[in-house]
mmCIF file of C-alpha atoms in Angstrom:
data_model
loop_
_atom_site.group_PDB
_atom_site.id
_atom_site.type_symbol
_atom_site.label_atom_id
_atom_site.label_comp_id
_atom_site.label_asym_id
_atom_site.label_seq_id
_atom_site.Cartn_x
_atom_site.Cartn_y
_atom_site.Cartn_z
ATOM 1 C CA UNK A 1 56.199 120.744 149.350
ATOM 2 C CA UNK A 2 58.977 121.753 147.287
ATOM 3 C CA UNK A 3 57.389 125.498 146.338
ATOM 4 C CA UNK A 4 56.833 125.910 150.378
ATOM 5 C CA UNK A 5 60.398 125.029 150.676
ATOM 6 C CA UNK A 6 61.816 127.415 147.752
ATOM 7 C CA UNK A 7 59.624 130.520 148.654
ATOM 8 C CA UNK A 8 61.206 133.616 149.733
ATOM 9 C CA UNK A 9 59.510 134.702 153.295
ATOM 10 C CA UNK A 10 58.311 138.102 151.524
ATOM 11 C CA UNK A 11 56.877 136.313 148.186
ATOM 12 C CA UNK A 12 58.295 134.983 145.071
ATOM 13 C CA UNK A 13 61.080 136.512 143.249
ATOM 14 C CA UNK A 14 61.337 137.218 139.703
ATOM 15 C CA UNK A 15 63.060 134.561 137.610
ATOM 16 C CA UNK A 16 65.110 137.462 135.961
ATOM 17 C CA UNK A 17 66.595 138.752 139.368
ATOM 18 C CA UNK A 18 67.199 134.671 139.948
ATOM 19 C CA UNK A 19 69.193 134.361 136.932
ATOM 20 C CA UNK A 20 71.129 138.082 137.099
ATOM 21 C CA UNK A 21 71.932 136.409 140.814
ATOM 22 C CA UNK A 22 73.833 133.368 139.833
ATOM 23 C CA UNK A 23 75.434 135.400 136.980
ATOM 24 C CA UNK A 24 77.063 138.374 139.620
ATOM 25 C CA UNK A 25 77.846 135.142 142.003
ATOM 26 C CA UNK A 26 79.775 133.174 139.549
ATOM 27 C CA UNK A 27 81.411 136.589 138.460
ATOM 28 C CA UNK A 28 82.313 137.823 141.375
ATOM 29 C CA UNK A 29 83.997 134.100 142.726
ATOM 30 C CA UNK A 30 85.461 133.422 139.553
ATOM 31 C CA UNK A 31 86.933 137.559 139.487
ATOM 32 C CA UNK A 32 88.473 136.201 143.291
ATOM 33 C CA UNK A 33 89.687 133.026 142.076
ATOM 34 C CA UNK A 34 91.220 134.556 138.646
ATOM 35 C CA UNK A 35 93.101 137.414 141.289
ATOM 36 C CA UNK A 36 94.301 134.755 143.631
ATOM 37 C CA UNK A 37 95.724 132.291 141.379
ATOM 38 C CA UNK A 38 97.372 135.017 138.964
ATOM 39 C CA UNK A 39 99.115 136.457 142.145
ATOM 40 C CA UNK A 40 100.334 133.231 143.423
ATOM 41 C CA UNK A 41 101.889 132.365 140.097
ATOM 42 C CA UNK A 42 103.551 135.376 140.029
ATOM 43 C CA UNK A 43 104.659 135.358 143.477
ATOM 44 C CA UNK A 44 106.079 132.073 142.448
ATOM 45 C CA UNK A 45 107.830 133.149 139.281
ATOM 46 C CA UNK A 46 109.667 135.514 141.094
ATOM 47 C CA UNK A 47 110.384 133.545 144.592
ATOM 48 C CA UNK A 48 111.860 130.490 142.675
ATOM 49 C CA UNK A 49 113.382 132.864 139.326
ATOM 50 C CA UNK A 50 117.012 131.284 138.082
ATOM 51 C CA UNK A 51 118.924 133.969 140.275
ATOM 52 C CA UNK A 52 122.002 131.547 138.723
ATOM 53 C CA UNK A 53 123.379 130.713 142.170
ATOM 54 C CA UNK A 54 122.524 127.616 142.483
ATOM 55 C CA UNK A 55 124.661 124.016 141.941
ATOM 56 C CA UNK A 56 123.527 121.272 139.715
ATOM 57 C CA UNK A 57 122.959 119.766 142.897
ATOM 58 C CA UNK A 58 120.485 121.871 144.643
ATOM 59 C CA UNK A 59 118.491 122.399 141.282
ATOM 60 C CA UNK A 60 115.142 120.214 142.001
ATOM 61 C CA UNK A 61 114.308 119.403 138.327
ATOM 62 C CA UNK A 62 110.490 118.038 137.745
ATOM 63 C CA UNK A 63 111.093 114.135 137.060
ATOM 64 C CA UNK A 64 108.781 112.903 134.301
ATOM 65 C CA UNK A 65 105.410 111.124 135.600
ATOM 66 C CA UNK A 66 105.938 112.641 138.784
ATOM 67 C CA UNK A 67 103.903 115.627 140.405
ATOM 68 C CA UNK A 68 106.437 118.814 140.759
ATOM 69 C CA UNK A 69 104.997 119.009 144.405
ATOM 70 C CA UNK A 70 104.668 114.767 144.884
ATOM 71 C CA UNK A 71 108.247 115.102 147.438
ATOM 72 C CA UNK A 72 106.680 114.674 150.171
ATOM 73 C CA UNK A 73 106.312 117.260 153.273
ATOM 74 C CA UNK A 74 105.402 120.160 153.027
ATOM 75 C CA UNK A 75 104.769 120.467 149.058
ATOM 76 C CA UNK A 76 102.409 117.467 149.570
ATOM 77 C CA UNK A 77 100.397 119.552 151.968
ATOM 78 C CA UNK A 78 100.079 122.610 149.687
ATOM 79 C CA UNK A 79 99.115 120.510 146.976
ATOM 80 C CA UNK A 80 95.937 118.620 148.756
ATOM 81 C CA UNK A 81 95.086 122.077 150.475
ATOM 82 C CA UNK A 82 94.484 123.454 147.219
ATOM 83 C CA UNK A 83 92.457 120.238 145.682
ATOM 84 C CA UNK A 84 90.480 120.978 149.126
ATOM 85 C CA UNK A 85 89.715 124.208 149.053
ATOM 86 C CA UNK A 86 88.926 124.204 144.735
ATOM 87 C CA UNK A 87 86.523 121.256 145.636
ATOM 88 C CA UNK A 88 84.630 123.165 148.466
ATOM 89 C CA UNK A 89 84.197 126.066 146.210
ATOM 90 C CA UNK A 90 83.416 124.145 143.314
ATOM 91 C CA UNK A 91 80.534 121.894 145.193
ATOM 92 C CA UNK A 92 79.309 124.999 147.269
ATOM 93 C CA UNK A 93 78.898 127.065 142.978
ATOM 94 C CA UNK A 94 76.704 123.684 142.181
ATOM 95 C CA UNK A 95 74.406 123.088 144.836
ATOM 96 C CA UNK A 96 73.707 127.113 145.689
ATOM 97 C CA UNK A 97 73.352 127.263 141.323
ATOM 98 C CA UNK A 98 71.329 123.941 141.388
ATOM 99 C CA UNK A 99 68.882 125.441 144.451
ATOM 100 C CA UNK A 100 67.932 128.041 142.689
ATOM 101 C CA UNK A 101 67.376 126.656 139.585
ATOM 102 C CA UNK A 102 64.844 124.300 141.454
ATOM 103 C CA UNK A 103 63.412 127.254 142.576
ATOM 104 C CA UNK A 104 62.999 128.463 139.121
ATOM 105 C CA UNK A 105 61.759 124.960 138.053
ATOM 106 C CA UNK A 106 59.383 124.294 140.550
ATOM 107 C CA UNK A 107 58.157 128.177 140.753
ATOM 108 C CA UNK A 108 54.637 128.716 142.049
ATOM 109 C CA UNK A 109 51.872 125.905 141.706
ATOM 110 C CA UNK A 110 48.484 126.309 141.950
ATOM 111 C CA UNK A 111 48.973 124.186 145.418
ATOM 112 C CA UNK A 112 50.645 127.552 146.685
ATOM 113 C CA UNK A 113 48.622 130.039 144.629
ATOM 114 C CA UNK A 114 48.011 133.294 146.373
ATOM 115 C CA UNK A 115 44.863 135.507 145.710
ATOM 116 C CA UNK A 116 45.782 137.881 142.847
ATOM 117 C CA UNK A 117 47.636 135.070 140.591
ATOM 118 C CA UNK A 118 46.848 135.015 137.307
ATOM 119 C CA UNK A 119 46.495 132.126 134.982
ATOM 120 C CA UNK A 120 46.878 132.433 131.420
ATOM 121 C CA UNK A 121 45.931 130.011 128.589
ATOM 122 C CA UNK A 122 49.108 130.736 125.796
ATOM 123 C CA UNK A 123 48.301 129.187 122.312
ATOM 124 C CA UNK A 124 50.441 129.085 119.511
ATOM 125 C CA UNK A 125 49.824 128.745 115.846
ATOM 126 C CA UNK A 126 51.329 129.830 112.563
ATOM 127 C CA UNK A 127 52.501 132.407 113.007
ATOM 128 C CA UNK A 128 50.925 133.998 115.952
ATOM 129 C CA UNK A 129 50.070 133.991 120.431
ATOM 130 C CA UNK A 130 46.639 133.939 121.404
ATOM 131 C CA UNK A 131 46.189 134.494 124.841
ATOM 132 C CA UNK A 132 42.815 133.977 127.310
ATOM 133 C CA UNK A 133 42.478 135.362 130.262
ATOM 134 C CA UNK A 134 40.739 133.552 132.834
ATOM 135 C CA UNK A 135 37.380 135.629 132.346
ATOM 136 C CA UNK A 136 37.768 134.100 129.073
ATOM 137 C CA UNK A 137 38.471 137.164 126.738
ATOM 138 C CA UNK A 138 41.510 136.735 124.255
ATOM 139 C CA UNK A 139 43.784 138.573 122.718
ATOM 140 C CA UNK A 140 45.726 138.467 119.817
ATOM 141 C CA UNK A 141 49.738 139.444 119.848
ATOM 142 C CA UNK A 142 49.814 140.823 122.940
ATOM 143 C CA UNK A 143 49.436 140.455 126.564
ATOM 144 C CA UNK A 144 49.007 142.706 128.939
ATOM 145 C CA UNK A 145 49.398 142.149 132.722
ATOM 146 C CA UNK A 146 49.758 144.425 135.761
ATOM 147 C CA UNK A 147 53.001 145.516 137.174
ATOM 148 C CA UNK A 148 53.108 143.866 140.614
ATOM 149 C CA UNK A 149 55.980 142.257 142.406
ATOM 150 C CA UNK A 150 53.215 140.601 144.599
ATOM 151 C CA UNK A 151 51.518 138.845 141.384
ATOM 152 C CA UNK A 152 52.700 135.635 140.032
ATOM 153 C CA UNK A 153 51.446 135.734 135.999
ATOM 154 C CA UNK A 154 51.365 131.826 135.207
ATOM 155 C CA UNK A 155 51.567 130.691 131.538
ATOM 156 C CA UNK A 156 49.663 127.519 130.405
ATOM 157 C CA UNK A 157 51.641 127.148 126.751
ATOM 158 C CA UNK A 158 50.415 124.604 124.301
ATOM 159 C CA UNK A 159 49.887 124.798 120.094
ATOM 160 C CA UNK A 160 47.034 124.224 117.590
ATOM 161 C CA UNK A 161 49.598 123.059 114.887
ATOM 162 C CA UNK A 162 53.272 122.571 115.103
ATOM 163 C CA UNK A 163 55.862 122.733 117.352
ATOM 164 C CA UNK A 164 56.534 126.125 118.579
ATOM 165 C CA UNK A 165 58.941 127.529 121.465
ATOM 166 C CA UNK A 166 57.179 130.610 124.025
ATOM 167 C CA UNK A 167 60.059 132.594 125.170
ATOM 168 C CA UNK A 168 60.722 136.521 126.830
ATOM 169 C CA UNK A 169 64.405 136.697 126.431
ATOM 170 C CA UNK A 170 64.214 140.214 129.263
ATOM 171 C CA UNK A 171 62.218 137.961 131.585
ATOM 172 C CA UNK A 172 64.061 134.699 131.559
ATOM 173 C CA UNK A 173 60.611 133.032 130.171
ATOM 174 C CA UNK A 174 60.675 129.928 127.911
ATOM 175 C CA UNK A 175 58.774 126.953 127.280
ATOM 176 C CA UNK A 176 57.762 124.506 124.497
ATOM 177 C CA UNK A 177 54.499 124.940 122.490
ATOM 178 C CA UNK A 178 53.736 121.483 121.626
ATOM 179 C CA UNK A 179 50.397 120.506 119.788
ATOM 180 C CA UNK A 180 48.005 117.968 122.644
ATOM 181 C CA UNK A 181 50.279 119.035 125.371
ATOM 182 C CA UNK A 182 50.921 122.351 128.050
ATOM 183 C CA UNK A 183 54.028 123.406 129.246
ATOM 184 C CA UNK A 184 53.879 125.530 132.474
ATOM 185 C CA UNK A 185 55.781 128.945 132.662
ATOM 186 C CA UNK A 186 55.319 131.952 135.156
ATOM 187 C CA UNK A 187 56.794 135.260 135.500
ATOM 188 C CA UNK A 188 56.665 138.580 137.669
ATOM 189 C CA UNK A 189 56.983 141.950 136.326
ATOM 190 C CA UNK A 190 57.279 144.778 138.502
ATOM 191 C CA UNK A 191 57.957 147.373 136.275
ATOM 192 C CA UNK A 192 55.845 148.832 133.797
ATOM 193 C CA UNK A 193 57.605 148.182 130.201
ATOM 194 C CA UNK A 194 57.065 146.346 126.964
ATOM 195 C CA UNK A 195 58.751 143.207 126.501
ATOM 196 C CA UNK A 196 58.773 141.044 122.925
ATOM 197 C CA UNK A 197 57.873 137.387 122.500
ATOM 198 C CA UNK A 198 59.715 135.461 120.153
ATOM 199 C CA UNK A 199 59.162 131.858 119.014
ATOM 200 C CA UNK A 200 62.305 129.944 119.371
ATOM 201 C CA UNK A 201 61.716 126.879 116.820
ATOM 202 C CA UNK A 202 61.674 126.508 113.581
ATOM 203 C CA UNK A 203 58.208 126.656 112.916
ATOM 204 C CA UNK A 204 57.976 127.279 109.328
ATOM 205 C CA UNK A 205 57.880 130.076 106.800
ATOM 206 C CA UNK A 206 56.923 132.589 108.820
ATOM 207 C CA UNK A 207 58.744 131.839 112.140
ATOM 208 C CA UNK A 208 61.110 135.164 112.287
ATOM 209 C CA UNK A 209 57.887 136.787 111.954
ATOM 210 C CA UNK A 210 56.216 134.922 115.092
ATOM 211 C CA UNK A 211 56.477 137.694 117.623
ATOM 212 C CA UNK A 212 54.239 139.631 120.035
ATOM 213 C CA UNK A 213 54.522 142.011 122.725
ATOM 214 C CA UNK A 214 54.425 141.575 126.835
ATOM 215 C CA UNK A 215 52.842 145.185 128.093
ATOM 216 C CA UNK A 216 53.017 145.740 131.757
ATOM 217 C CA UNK A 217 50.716 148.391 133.037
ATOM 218 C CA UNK A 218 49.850 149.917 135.965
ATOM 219 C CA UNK A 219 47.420 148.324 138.179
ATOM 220 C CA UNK A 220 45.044 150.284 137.679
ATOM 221 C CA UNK A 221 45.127 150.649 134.361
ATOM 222 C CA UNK A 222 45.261 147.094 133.437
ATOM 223 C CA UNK A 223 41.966 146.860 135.890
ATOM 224 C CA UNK A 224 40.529 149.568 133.536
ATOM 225 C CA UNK A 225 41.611 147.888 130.808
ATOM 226 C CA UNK A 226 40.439 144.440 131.872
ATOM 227 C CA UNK A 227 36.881 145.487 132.491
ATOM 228 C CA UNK A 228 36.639 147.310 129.221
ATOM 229 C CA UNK A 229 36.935 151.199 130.124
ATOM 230 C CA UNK A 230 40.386 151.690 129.732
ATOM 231 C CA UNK A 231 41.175 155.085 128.020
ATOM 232 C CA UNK A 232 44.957 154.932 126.356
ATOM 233 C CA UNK A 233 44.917 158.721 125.346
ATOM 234 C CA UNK A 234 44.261 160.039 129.338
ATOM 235 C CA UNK A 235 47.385 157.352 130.412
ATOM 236 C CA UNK A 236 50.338 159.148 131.814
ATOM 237 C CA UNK A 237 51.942 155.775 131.469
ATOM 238 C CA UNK A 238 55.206 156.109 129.191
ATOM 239 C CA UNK A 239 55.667 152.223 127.939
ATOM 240 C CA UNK A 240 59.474 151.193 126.405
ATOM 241 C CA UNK A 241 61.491 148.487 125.285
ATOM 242 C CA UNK A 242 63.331 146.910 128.098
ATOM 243 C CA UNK A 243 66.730 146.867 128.111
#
């Protein structure tokens, strides 16, 4: 029910574009905030600056324990207007953040799985990925999926030893390898481009060694590739390190 809910009309969006989202959002509200405040203080500053006319009388010195703006009137008003209007943006930031994040979270189930998906069995050991594909070839190191906004790539993560932590910094991807248990990930890649794997725990000895390599390909080279006639020297493909 919830996947239904979270689905975008035209398919599922990558986690990366998710996360670069809520990052420009928060930017850009926080850049508005940050301008509106500064201006109002300064507006402030100079409205009510010492211009040294004023009596003893008609200075209206804070009192201690006592809001600057707790008078009454009209300095009451401004003050619960602004509470009001930091609250609504405040509680709008959480629950459009917290959405999405579901989104993220629940991502695509086999309950919504669309023809094309790909399931992938993700095993880690010291110090090393295996991955098996669902015709039940594995690799060692590296995987290698099709670039296809359409395709959801889903991760089934577990370990044959210790702990061990899956995750693709440039796609957003990371989940727990822990020994008699799987962790679910998934991810879509559009673009062709190489992407590293890094394990991030402490797995022993070797752990800053534990790496391996996404490689997105074109469709139909990772179908040539998949059923074994895949020729690397006649690609035209030109694979790099994502920024």
């Amino acid at each position: 029910m919830m996947d239904t809910l979270l689905q975008a009309s035209d398919g599922w969006r990558a986690q990366a574009e998710v996360f670069s989202e809520i990052f420009l959002v928060f930017v850009a509200m926080g850049t508005v905030v940050g301008v509106v405040v500064v201006a109002y203080t300064l507006y402030h500053a100079y409205e009510y600056r010492d211009t040294g006319k004023e009596t003893e009388e008609e200075f209206d010195a804070p009192q201690v324990g006592e809001l600057p703006s707790g008078q009454g009137g009209g300095k009451s008003k401004k003050l619960f207007v602004s509470f009001g209007i930091s609250a609504v943006i405040v509680i709008s930031l959480v629950v459009y953040a917290y959405t999405l994040l579901l989104y993220v979270e629940a991502g695509p189930t086999s309950e919504v799985e669309t023809e094309g998906d790909m399931d992938i069995q993700v095993t880690g050991f010291q110090f090393g990925w295996e991955f098996t594909y669902p015709s039940g070839q594995s690799e060692f190191g590296t995987l290698r999926v099709p670039a296809d906004e359409d395709q959801v790539i889903r991760l089934h993560i577990t370990s044959d030893d210790v702990w061990h932590a899956f995750g693709v910094t440039d796609l957003r991807v990371k989940a727990d390898a822990i020994p008699g248990e799987t962790s679910e990930e998934w991810f879509i890649a559009d673009e062709p481009g190489t992407y590293t794997i890094e394990c991030f725990e402490l797995c022993g000895a070797g752990h800053s060694q534990m790496t391996g390599e996404i490689v997105v390909m074109e469709p139909n080279e990772f179908n040539e590739w998949y059923n074994g006639t895949y020729d690397p020297s006649a690609s035209t493909q030109t694979v790099g390190v994502s920024a």
